mmCIF file of C-alpha atoms in Angstrom:
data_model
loop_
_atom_site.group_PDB
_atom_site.id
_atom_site.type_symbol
_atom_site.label_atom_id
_atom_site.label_comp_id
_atom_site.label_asym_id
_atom_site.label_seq_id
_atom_site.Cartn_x
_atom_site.Cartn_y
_atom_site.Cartn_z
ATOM 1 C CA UNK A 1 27.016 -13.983 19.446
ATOM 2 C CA UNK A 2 29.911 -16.396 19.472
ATOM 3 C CA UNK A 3 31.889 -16.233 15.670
ATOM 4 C CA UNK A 4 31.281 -20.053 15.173
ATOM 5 C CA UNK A 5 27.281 -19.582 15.943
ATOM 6 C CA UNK A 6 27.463 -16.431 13.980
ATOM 7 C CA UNK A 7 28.792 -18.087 10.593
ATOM 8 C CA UNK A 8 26.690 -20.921 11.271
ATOM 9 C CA UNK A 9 23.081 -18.532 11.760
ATOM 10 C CA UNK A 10 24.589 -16.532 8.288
ATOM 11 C CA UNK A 11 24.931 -20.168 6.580
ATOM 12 C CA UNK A 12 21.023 -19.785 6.606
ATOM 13 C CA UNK A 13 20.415 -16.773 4.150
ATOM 14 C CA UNK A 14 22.758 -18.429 2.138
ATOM 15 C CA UNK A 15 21.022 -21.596 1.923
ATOM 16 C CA UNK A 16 18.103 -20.097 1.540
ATOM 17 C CA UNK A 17 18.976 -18.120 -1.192
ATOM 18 C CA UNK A 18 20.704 -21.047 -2.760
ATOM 19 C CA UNK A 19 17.606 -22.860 -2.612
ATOM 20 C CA UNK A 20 16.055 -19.788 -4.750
ATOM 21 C CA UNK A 21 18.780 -19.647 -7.309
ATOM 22 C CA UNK A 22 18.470 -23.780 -7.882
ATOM 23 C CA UNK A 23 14.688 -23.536 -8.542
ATOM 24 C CA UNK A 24 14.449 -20.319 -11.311
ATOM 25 C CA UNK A 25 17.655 -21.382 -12.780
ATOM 26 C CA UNK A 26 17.042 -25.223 -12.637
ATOM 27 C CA UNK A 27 13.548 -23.946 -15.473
ATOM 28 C CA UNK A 28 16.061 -22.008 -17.663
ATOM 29 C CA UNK A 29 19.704 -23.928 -17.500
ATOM 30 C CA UNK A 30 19.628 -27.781 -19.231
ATOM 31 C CA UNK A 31 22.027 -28.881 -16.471
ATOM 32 C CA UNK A 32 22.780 -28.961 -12.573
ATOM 33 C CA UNK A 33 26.335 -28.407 -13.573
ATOM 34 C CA UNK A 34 26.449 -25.477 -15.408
ATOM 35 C CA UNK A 35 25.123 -23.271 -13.019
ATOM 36 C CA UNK A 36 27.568 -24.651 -10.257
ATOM 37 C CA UNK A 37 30.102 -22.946 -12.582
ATOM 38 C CA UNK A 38 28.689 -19.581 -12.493
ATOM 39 C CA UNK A 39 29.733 -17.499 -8.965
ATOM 40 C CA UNK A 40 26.800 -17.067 -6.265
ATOM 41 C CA UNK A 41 26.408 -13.899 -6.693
ATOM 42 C CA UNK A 42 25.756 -13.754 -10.609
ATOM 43 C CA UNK A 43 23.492 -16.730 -9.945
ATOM 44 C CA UNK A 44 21.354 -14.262 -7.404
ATOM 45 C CA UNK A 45 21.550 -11.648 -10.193
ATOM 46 C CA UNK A 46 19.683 -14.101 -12.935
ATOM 47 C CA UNK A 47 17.579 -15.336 -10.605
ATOM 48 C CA UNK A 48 16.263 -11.845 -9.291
ATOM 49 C CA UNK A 49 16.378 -10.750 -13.576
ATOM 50 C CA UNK A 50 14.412 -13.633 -14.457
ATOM 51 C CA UNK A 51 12.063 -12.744 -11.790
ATOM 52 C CA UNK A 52 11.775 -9.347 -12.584
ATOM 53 C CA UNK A 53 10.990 -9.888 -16.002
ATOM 54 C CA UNK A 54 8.436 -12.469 -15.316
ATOM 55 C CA UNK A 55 6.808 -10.325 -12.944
ATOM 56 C CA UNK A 56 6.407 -6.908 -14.944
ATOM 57 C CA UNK A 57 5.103 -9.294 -18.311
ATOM 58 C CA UNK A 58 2.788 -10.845 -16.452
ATOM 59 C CA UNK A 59 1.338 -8.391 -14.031
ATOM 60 C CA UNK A 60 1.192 -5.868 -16.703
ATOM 61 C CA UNK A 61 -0.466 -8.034 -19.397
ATOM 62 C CA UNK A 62 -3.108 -9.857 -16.875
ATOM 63 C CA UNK A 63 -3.877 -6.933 -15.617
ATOM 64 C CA UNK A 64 -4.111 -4.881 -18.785
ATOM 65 C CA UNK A 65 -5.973 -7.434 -20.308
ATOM 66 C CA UNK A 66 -8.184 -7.033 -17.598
ATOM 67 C CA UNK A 67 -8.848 -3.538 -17.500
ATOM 68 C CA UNK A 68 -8.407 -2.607 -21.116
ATOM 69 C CA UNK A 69 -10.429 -5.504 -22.827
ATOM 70 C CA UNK A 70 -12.259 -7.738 -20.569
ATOM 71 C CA UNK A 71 -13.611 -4.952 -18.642
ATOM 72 C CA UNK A 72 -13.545 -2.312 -21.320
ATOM 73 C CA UNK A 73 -15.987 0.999 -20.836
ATOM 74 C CA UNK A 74 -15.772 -0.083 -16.901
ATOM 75 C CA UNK A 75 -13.243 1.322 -15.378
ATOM 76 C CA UNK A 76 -11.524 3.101 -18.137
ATOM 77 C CA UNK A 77 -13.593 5.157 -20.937
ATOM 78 C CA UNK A 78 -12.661 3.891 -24.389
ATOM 79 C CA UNK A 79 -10.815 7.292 -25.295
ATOM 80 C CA UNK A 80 -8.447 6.811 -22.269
ATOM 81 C CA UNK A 81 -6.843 3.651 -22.833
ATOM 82 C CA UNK A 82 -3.459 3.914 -23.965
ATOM 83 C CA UNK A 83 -2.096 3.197 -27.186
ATOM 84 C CA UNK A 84 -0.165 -0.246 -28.085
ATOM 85 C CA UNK A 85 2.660 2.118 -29.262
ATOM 86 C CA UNK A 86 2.326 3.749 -25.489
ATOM 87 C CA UNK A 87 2.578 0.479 -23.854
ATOM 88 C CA UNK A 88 5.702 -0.690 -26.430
ATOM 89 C CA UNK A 89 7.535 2.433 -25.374
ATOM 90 C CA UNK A 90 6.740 2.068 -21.812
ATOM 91 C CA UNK A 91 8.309 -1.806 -22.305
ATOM 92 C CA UNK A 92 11.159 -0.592 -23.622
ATOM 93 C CA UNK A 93 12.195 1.528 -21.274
ATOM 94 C CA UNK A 94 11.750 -0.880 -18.329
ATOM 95 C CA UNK A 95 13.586 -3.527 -20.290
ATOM 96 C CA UNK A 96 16.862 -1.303 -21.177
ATOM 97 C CA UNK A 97 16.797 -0.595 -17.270
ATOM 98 C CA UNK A 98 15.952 -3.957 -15.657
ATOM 99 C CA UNK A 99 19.243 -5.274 -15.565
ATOM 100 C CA UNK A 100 20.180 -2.583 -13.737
ATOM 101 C CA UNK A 101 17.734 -2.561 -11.231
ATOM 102 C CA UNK A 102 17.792 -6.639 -10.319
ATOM 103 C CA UNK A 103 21.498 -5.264 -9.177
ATOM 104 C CA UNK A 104 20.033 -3.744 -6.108
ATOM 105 C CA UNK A 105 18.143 -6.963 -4.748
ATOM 106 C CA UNK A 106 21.468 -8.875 -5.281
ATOM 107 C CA UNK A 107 23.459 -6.638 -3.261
ATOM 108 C CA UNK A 108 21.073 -6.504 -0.830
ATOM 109 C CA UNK A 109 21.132 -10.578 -0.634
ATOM 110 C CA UNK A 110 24.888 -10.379 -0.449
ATOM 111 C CA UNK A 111 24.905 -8.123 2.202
ATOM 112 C CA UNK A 112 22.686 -10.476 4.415
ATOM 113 C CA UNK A 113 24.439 -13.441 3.417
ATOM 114 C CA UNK A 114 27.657 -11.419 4.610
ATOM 115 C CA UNK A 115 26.138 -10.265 8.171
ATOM 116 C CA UNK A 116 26.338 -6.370 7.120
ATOM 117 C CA UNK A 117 22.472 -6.180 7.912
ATOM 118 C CA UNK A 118 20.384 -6.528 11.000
ATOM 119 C CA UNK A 119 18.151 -9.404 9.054
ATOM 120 C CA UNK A 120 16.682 -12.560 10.800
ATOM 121 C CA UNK A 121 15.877 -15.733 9.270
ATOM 122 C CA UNK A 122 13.215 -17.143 11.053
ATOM 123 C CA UNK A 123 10.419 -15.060 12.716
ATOM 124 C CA UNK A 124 10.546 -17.730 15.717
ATOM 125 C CA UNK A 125 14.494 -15.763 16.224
ATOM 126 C CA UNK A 126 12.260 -12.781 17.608
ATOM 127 C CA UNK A 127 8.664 -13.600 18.040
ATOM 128 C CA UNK A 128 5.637 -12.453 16.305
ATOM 129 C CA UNK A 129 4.808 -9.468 18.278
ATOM 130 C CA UNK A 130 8.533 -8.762 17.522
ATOM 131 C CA UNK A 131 8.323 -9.378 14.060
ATOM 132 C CA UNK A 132 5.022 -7.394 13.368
ATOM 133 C CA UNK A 133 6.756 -4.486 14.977
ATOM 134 C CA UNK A 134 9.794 -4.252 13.440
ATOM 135 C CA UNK A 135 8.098 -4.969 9.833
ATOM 136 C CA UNK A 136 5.777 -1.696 10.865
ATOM 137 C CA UNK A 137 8.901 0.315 11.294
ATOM 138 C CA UNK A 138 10.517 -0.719 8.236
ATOM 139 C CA UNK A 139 7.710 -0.111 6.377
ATOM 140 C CA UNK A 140 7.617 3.786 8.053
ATOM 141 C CA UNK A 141 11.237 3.965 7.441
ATOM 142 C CA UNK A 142 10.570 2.977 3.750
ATOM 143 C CA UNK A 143 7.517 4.950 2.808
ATOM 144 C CA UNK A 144 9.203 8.289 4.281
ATOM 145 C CA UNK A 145 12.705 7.662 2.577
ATOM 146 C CA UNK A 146 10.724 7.108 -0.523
ATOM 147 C CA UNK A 147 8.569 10.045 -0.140
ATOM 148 C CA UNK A 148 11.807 12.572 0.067
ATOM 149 C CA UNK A 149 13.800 10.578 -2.601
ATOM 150 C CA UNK A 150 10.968 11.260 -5.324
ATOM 151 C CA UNK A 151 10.015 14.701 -3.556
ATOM 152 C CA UNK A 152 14.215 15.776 -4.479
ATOM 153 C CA UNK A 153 13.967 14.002 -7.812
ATOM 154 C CA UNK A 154 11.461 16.611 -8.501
ATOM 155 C CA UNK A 155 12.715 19.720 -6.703
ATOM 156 C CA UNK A 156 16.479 19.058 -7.663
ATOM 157 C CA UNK A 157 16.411 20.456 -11.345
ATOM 158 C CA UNK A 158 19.027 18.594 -12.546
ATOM 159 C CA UNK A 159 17.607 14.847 -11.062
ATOM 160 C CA UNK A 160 14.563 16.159 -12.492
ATOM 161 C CA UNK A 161 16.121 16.668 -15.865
ATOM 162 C CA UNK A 162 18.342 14.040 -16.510
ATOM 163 C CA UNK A 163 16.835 11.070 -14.046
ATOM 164 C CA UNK A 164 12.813 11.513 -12.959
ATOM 165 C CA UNK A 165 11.610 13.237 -16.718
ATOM 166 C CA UNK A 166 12.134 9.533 -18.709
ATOM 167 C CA UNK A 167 9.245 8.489 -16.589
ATOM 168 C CA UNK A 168 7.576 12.112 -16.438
ATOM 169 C CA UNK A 169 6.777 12.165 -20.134
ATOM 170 C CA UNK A 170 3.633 9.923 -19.663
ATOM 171 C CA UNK A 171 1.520 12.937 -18.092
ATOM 172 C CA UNK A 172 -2.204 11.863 -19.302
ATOM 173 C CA UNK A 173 -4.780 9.505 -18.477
ATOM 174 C CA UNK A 174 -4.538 7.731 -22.296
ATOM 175 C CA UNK A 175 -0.385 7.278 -22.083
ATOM 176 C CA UNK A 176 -0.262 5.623 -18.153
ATOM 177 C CA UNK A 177 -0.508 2.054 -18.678
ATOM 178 C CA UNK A 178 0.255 -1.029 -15.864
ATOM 179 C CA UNK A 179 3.722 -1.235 -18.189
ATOM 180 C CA UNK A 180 4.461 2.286 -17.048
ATOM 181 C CA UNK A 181 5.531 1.681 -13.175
ATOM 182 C CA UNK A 182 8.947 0.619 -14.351
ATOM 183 C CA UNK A 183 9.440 3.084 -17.796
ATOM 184 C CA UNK A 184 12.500 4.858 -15.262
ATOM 185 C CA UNK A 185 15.987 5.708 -15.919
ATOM 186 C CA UNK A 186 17.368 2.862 -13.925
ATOM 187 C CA UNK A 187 19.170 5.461 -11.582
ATOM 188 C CA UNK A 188 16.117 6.793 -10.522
ATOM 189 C CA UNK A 189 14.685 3.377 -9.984
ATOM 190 C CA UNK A 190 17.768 2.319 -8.021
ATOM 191 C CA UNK A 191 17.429 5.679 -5.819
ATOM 192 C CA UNK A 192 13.708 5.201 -4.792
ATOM 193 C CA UNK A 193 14.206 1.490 -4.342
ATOM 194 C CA UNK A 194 17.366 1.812 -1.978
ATOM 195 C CA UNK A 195 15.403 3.107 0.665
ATOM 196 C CA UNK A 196 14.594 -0.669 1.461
ATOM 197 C CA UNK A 197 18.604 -1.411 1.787
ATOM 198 C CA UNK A 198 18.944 1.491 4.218
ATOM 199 C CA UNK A 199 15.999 -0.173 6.544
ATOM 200 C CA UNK A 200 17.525 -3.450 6.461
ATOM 201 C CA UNK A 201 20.782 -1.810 8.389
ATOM 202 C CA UNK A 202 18.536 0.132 10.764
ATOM 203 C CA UNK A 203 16.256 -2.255 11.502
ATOM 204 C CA UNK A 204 15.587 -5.910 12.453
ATOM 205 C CA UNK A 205 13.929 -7.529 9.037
ATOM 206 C CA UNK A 206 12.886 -11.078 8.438
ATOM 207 C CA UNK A 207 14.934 -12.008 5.377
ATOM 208 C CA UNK A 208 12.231 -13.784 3.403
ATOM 209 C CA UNK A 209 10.175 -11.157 3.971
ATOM 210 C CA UNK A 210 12.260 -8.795 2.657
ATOM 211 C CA UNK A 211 12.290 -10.154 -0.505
ATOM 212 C CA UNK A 212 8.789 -10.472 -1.073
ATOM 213 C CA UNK A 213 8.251 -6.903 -0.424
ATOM 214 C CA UNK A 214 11.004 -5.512 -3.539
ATOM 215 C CA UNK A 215 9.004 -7.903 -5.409
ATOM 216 C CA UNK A 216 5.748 -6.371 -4.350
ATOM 217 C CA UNK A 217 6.811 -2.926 -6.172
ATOM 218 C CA UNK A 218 6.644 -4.634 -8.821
ATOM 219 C CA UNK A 219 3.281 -5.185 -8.644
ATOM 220 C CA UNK A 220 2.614 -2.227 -6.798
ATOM 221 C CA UNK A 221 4.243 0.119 -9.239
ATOM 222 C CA UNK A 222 1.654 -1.455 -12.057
ATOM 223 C CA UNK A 223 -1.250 -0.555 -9.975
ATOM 224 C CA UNK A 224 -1.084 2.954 -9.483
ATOM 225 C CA UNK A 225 -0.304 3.486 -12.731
ATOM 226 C CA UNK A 226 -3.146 1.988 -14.174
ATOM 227 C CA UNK A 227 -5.219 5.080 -13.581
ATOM 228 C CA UNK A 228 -8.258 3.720 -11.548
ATOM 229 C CA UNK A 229 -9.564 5.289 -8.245
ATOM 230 C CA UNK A 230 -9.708 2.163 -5.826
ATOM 231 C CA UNK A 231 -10.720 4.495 -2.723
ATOM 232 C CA UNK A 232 -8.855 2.559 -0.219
ATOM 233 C CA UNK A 233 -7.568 4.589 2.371
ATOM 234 C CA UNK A 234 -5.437 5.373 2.945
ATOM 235 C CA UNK A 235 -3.746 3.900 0.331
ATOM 236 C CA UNK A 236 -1.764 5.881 -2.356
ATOM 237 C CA UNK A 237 -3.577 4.370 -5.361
ATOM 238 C CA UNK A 238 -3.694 5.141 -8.538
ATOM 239 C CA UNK A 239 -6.407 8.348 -8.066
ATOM 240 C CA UNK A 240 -3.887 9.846 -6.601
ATOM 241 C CA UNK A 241 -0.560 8.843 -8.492
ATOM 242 C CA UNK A 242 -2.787 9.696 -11.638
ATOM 243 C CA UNK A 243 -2.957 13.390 -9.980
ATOM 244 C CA UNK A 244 0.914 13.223 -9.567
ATOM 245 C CA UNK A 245 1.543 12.869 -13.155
ATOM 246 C CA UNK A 246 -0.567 15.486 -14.088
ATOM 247 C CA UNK A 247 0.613 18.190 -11.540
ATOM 248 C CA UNK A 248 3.885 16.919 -10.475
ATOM 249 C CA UNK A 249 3.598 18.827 -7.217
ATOM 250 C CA UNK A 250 1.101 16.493 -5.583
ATOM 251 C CA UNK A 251 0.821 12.853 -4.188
ATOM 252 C CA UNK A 252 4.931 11.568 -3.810
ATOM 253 C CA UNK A 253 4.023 8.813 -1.378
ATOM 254 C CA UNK A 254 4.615 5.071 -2.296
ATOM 255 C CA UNK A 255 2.135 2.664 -0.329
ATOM 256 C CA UNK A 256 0.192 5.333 2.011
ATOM 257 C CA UNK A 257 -1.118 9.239 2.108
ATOM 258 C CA UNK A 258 0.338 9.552 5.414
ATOM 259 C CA UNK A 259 3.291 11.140 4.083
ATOM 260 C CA UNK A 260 2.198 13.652 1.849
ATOM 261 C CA UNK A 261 -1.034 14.949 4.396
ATOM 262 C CA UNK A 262 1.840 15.479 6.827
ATOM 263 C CA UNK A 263 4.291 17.239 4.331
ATOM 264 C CA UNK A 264 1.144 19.064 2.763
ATOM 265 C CA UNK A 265 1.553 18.099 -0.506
ATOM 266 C CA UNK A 266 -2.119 15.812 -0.682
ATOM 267 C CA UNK A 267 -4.263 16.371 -3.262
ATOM 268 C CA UNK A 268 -7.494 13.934 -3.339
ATOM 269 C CA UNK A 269 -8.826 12.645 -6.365
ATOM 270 C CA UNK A 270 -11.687 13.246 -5.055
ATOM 271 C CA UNK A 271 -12.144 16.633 -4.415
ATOM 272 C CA UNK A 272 -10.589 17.255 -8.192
ATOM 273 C CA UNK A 273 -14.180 15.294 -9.191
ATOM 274 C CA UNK A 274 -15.963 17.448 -7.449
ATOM 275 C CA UNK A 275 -14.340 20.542 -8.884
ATOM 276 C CA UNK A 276 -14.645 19.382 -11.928
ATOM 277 C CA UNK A 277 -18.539 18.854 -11.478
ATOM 278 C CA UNK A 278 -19.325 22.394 -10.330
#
């Protein structure tokens, strides 16, 4: 690619992100002008924090609400739901580190903008057969960095320790909540979640899509903690991730099984019911 083309394609993430930053900060900032006065790259910051704040709040509440009081007695016996205190705690935590981990998306987004990435902008660059591929390989490259990252957080006694136990201490059924997915030391958060920078240097990733998939852990990260067996396979749900804060040997994967049957670490909700019925 010829350096005048090749400015010109990376002109595109940065409008595009540009275009993101104007719209969330346009709701929050009175005028045009002040945010012209604030550097690109702090703009992408507030704009991912604002986001990330608006997604946890309302992801966890709807779906807390839904669970805990609309539905209550269906999919979560009265005795198991979690205490407000529980839930206040588990806010707390994910609020100290959420500045912290909006970092990671921004640095991502200035490496694209930057050309230090192997990111498209428009799926027509490479085609939809193209595009499904390389998003299938991503996602593989994801799901088994993110498997060994929270596999070593465990097995590493001192990541254990001083990163992985913040979000460790809610072990039972009654102190898991939707809130919980992001109650991490925001180190540990940044080192699961940077498995999704590596990809982008590996492998050919459609920007936008990109970004809707680090805001998909968020709500991903409130659904398997919200303790109910979908039965999806082979998705990791929340059976599962409910079995990996119980045993903390068990169930590591992020989005799919696949990782842990191959690793043997799988344990199936399942078969635990069954146990516990004989």
């Amino acid at each position: 690619m010829e350096e005048g083309k090749g400015e010109e394609y990376l002109s595109l993430f940065l409008e595009e992100t540009s275009l993101y930053n104007r719209i969330v900060l346009g709701f929050f900032l009175p005028t045009p002008r002040i945010s012209q006065t604030i550097p690109h790259f702090f703009q992408t910051w507030i704009r991912n924090y604002v986001g990330g704040v608006l997604l946890y709040f309302l992801s966890g509440f709807l779906w807390s609400l839904y669970i805990y009081y609309l539905r209550r007695n269906v999919y979560i016996p009265k005795d198991e739901i979690p205490t407000k205190r529980a839930m206040l705690l588990q806010i707390y935590v994910a609020m100290k580190a959420m500045p912290w981990y909006c970092l990671l998306p921004t640095i991502s987004e200035y490496m694209i903008e930057n050309g230090w990435t192997r990111c498209f902008s428009r799926i027509s660059d490479v085609g939809w057969p193209a595009y499904f591929i390389y998003l299938a390989i991503y996602l593989m490259l994801v799901e088994f960095g993110i498997y060994w990252m929270h596999r070593e957080l465990h097995d590493i006694k001192p990541l254990y320790k001083y990163l992985h136990a913040t979000h460790h201490i809610y072990n039972k059924q009654n102190t898991l909540s939707p809130f919980a997915g992001l109650a991490v030391h925001p180190l540990d958060g940044i080192l699961q979640a940077v498995l999704h920078v590596f990809a982008l240097v590996l492998v050919p990733t459609h920007f936008t899509t990109h970004v809707g998939l680090i805001f998909l852990e968020g709500i991903w990260t409130a659904n398997i903690h919200d303790c109910i067996h979908g039965k999806v396979w082979p998705v990791m749900g929340a059976g599962y991730h409910t079995i990996h804060h119980t045993t903390y040997r068990h169930n590591y994967g992020h989005y799919t099984i696949w990782m842990d049957w191959m690793f043997g670490t799988l344990r199936d909700p399942e078969d635990d019911e069954a146990k516990k019925m004989n």
